[in-house]
mmCIF file of C-alpha atoms in Angstrom:
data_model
loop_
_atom_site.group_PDB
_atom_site.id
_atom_site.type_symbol
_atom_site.label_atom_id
_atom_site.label_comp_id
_atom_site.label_asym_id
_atom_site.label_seq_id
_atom_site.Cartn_x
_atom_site.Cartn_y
_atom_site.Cartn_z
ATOM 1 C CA UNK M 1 18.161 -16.346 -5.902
ATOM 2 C CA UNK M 2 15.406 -16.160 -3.347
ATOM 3 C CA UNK M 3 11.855 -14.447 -4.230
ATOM 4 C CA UNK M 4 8.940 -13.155 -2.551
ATOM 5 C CA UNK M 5 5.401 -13.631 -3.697
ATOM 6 C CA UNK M 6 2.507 -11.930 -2.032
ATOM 7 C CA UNK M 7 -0.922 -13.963 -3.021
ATOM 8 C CA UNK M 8 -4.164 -11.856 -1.781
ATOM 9 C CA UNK M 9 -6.988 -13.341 -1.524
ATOM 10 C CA UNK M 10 -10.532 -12.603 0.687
ATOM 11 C CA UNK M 11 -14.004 -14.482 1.233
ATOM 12 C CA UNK M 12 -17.556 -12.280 0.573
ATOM 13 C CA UNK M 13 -17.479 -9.579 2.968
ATOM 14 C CA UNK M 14 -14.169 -10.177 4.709
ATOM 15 C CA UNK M 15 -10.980 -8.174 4.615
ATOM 16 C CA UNK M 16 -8.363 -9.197 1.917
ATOM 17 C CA UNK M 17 -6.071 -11.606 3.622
ATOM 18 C CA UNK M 18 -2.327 -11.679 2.455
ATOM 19 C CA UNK M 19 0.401 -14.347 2.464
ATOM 20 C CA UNK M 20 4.018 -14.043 1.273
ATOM 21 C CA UNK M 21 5.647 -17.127 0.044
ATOM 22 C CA UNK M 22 9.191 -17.320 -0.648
ATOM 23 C CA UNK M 23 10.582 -19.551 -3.236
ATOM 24 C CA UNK M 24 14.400 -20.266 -4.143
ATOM 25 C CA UNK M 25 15.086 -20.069 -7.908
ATOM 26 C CA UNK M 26 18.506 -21.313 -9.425
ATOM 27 C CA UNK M 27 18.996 -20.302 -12.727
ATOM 28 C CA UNK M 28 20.620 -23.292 -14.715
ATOM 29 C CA UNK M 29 21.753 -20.844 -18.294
ATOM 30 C CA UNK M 30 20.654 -17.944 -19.229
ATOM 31 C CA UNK M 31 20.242 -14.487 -17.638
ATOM 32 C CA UNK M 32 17.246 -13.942 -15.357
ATOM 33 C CA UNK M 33 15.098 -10.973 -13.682
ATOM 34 C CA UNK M 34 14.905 -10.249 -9.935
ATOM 35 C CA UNK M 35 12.170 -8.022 -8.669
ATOM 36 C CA UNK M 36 14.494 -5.897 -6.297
ATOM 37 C CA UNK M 37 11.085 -3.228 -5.563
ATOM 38 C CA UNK M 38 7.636 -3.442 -7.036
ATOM 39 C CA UNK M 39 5.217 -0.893 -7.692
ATOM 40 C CA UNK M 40 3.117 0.729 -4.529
ATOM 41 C CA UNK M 41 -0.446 -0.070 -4.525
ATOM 42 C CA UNK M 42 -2.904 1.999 -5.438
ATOM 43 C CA UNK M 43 -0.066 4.496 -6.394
ATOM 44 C CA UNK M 44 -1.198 4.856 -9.505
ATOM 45 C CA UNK M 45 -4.216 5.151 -11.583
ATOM 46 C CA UNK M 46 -5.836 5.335 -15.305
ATOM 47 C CA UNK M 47 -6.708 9.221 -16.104
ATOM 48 C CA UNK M 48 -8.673 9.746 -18.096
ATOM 49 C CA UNK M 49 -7.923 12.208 -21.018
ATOM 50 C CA UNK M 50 -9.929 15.195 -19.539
ATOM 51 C CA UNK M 51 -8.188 14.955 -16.447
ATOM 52 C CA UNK M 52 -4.897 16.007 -18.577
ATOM 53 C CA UNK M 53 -1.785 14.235 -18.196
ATOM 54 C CA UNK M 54 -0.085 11.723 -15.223
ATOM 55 C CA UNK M 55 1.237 13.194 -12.517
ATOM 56 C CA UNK M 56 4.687 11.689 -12.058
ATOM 57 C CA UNK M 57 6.438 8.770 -12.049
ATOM 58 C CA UNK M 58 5.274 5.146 -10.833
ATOM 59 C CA UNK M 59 6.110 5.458 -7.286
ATOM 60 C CA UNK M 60 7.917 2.311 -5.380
ATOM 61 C CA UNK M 61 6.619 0.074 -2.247
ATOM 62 C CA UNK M 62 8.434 1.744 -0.157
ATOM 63 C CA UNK M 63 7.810 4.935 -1.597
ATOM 64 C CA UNK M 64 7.198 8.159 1.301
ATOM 65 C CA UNK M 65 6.488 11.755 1.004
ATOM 66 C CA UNK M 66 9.635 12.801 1.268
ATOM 67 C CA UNK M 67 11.899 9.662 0.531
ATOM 68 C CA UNK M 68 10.650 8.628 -3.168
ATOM 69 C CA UNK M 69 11.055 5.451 -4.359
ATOM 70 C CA UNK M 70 10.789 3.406 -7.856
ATOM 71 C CA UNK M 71 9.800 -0.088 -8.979
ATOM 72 C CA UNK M 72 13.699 -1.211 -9.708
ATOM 73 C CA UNK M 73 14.362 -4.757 -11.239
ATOM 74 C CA UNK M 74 18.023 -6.260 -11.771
ATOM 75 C CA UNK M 75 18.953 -8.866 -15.327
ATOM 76 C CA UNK M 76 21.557 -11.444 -14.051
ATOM 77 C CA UNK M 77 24.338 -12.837 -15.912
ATOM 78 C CA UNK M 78 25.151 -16.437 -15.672
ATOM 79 C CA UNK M 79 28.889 -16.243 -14.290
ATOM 80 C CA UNK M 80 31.101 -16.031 -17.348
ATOM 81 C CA UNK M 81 34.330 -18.553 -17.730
ATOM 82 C CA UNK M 82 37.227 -16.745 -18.754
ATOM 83 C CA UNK M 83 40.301 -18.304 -19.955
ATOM 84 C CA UNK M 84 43.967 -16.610 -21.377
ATOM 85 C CA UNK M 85 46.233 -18.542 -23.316
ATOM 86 C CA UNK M 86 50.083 -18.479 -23.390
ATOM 87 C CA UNK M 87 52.507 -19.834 -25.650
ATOM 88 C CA UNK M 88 55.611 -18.619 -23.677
ATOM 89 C CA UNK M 89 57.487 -21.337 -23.488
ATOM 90 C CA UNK M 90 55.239 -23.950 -23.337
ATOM 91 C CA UNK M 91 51.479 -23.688 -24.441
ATOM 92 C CA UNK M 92 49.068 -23.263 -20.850
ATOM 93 C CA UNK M 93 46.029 -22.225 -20.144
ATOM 94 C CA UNK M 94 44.666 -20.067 -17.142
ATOM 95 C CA UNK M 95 41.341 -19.471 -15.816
ATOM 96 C CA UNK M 96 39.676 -17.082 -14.239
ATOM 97 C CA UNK M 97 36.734 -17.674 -12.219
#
């Protein structure tokens, strides 16, 4: 599993500065989270209660007028061993993988 990081940064007075860094992650047992689209930014904002309630969803990074998008994250399984036993003639066992 491969994933992006953006890390922002900026000296006094200059333009923020980004760099994405990717980093390979094998997960050894257990399920894990992948970031399949994060949240735009600045596309959404604290109201506060006099300004009545949020206007819509949490839109995606790749979120247009008319193509809307949402932050979307996917929990993997590790890969599950499967086996089915017989006793037909003689006792045997098959896997699946």
């Amino acid at each position: 599993m491969s994933v992006n990081y953006e890390v922002h940064w900026s000296r006094l007075g200059d333009a923020p500065q980004i760099m994405t860094i990717n980093c390979l992650f094998v997960a050894a047992h257990g399920p894990y989270l992948q970031i399949i689209e994060e949240p735009k930014q600045r596309g959404f904002r604290f109201r506060y209660e006099c300004e009545g309630p949020s206007h819509g969803g949490l839109p995606g990074a790749s979120s247009e007028k008319n193509k809307k998008t949402y932050p979307t994250v996917r929990v993997s399984l590790p890969q599950p061993h499967i086996s089915s036993y017989s006793s037909v003639p003689a006792p045997s066992v098959f896997l699946f993988m």
